[in-house]
Coordinates of C-alpha atoms in Angstrom, one line a residue:
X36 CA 21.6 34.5 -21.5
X37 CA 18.0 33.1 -20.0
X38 CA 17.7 29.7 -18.0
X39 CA 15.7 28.6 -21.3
X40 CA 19.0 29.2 -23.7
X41 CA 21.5 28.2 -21.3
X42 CA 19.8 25.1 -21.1
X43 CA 19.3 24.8 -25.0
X44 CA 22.8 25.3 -25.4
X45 CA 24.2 22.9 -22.9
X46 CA 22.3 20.3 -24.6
X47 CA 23.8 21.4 -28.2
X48 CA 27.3 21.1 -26.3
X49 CA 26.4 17.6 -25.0
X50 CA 24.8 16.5 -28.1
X51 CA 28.1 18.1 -30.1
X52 CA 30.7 16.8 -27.7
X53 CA 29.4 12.9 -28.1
X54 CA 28.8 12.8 -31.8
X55 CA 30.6 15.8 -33.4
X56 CA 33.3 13.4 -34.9
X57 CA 30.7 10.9 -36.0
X58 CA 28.8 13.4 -37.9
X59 CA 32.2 14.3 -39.8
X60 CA 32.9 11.1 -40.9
X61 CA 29.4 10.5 -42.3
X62 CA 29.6 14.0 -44.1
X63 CA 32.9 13.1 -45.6
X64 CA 32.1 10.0 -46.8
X65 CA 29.2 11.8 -48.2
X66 CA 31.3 14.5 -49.9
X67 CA 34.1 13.2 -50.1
X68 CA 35.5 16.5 -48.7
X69 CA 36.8 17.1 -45.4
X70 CA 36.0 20.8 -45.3
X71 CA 32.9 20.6 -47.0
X72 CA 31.6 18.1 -44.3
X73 CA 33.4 20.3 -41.8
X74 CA 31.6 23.3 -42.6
X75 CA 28.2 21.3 -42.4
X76 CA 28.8 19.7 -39.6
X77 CA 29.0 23.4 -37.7
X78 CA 25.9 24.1 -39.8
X79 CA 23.5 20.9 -38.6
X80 CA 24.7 22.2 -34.9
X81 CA 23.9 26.0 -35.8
X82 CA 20.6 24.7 -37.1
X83 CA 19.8 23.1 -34.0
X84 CA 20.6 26.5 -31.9
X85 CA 18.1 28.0 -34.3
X86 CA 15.5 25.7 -33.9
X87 CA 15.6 24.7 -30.2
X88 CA 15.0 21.1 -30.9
X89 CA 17.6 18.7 -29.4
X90 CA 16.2 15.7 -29.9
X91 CA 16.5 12.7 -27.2
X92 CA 20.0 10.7 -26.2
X93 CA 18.3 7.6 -28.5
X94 CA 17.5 9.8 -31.7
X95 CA 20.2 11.7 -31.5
X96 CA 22.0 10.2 -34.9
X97 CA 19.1 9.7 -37.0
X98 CA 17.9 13.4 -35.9
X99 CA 21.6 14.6 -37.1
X100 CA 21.5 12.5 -40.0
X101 CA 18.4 13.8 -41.4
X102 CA 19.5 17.6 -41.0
X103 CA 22.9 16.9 -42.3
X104 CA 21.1 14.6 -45.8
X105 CA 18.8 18.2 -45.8
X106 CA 21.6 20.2 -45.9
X107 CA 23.9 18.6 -47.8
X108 CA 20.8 18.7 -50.5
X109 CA 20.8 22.4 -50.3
X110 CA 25.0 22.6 -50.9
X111 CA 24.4 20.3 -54.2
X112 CA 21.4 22.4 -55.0
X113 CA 23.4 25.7 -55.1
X114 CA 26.4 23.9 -56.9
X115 CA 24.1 22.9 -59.2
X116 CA 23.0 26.6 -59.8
X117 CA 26.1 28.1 -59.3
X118 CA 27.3 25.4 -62.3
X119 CA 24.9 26.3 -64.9
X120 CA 24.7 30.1 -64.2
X121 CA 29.0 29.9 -64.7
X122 CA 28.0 27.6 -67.8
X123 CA 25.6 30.2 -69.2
X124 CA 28.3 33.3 -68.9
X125 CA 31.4 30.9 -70.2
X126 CA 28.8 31.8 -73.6
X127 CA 28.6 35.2 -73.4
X128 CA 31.9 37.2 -75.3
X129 CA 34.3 38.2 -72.8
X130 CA 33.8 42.5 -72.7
X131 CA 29.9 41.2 -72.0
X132 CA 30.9 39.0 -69.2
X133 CA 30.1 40.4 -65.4
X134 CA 32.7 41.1 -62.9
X135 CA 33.3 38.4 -60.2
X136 CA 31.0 40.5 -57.5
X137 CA 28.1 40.7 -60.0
X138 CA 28.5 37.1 -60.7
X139 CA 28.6 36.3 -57.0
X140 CA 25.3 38.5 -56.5
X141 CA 23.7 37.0 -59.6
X142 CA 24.4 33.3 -57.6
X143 CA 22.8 34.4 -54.5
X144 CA 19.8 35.8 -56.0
X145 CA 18.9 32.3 -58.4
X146 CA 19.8 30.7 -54.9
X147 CA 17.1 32.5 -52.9
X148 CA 15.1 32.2 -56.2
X149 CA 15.1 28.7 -56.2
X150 CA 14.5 28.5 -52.5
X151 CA 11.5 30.5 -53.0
X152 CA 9.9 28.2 -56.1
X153 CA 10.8 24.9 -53.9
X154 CA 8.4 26.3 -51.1
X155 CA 5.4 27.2 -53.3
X156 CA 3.1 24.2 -53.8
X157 CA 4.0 21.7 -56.9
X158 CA 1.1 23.2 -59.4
X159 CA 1.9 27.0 -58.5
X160 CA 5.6 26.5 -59.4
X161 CA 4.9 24.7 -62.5
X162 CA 2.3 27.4 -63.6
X163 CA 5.0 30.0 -63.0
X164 CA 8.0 27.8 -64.9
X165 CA 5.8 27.2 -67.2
X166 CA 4.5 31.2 -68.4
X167 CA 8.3 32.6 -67.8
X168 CA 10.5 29.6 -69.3
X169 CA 8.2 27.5 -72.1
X170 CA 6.1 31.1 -72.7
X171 CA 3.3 28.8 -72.8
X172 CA -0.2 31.0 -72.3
X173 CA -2.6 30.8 -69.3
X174 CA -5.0 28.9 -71.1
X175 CA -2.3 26.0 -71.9
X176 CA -1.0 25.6 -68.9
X177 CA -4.2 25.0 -67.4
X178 CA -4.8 22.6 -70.2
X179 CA -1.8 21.2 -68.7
X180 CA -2.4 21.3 -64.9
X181 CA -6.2 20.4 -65.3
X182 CA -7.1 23.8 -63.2
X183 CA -9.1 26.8 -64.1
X184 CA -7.1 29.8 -66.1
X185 CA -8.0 31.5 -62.9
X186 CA -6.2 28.9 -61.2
X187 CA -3.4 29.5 -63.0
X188 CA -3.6 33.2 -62.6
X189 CA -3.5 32.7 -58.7
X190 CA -0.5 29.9 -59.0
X191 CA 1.4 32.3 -61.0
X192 CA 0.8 35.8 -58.8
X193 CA 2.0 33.4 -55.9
X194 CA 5.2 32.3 -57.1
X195 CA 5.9 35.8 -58.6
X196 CA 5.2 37.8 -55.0
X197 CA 7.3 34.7 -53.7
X198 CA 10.4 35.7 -56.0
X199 CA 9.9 39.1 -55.7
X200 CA 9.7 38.4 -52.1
X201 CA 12.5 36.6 -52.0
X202 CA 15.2 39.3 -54.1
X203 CA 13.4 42.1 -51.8
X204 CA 12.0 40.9 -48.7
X205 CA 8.5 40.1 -47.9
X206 CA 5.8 42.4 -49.1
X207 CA 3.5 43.8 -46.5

């Protein structure tokens, strides 16, 4: 370990050591689960190690607070995925149904999905939601958007290459 991540991860010990049973309490009262806020808590410190920002002794809660709020977006955001893909497959007949891996998979992949379509700029997620869910034509959604049908075309090659990239890695 280098001077530059020894000293990284003495602050992260610091920083975990004085507010580490704060930042559990505000994530349970949050969840209302202790081992939901548990498991965040260890993520908004694993974050931190990733990012190499500590912030300073006097923004230390806010700067906790606001990556714990991010993340306990994200945890509702897959719930709320996992929820209506389970919904969707409570419909299909039973000998149609996947197995409990497939299922799993199938979760992951509308996760890193979703993560892709929240990163692509408002209009070029909309194009794409737009085409693939309403069916709605090029023309119409521009109608829609107020851009060019080129526009469109561009928004809509962008979020699919950002899905693609996201089930199979970045394209090069």
């Amino acid at each position: 370990m280098g001077t530059a991540e020894l000293a990284l991860s003495q602050r992260v010990e610091v920083l975990y050591t004085d507010h580490h049973g704060w930042l559990r309490g505000l994530l349970r009262r949050k969840l209302g689960n202790a081992f939901d806020a548990a498991d965040l808590a260890h993520d908004v410190y694993l974050q931190l190690m990733r990012t190499g920002r500590v912030p300073p002794a006097g923004e230390s809660r806010r700067h906790l607070t606001q990556i714990a709020n991010g993340l306990v977006i994200d945890l509702y955001r897959r719930r709320q995925i996992e929820m209506a893909y389970l919904e969707a497959l409570a419909l299909l007949p039973e000998p149609v149904a996947p197995s409990e891996e497939t299922r799993a998979l199938a979760v992951e992949a509308l996760i890193e999905i979703d993560a892709a379509l929240q990163s692509l700029p408002a209009k070029a997620r909309q194009a794409l939601l737009m085409n693939r869910l309403e069916g709605l034509a090029y023309r119409d959604i521009a109608t829609a958007l107020r851009v060019s049908v080129s526009s469109v075309e561009k928004y809509i090659a962008a979020g699919l290459l950002a899905c693609y990239g996201a089930l199979h890695g970045p394209r090069h």
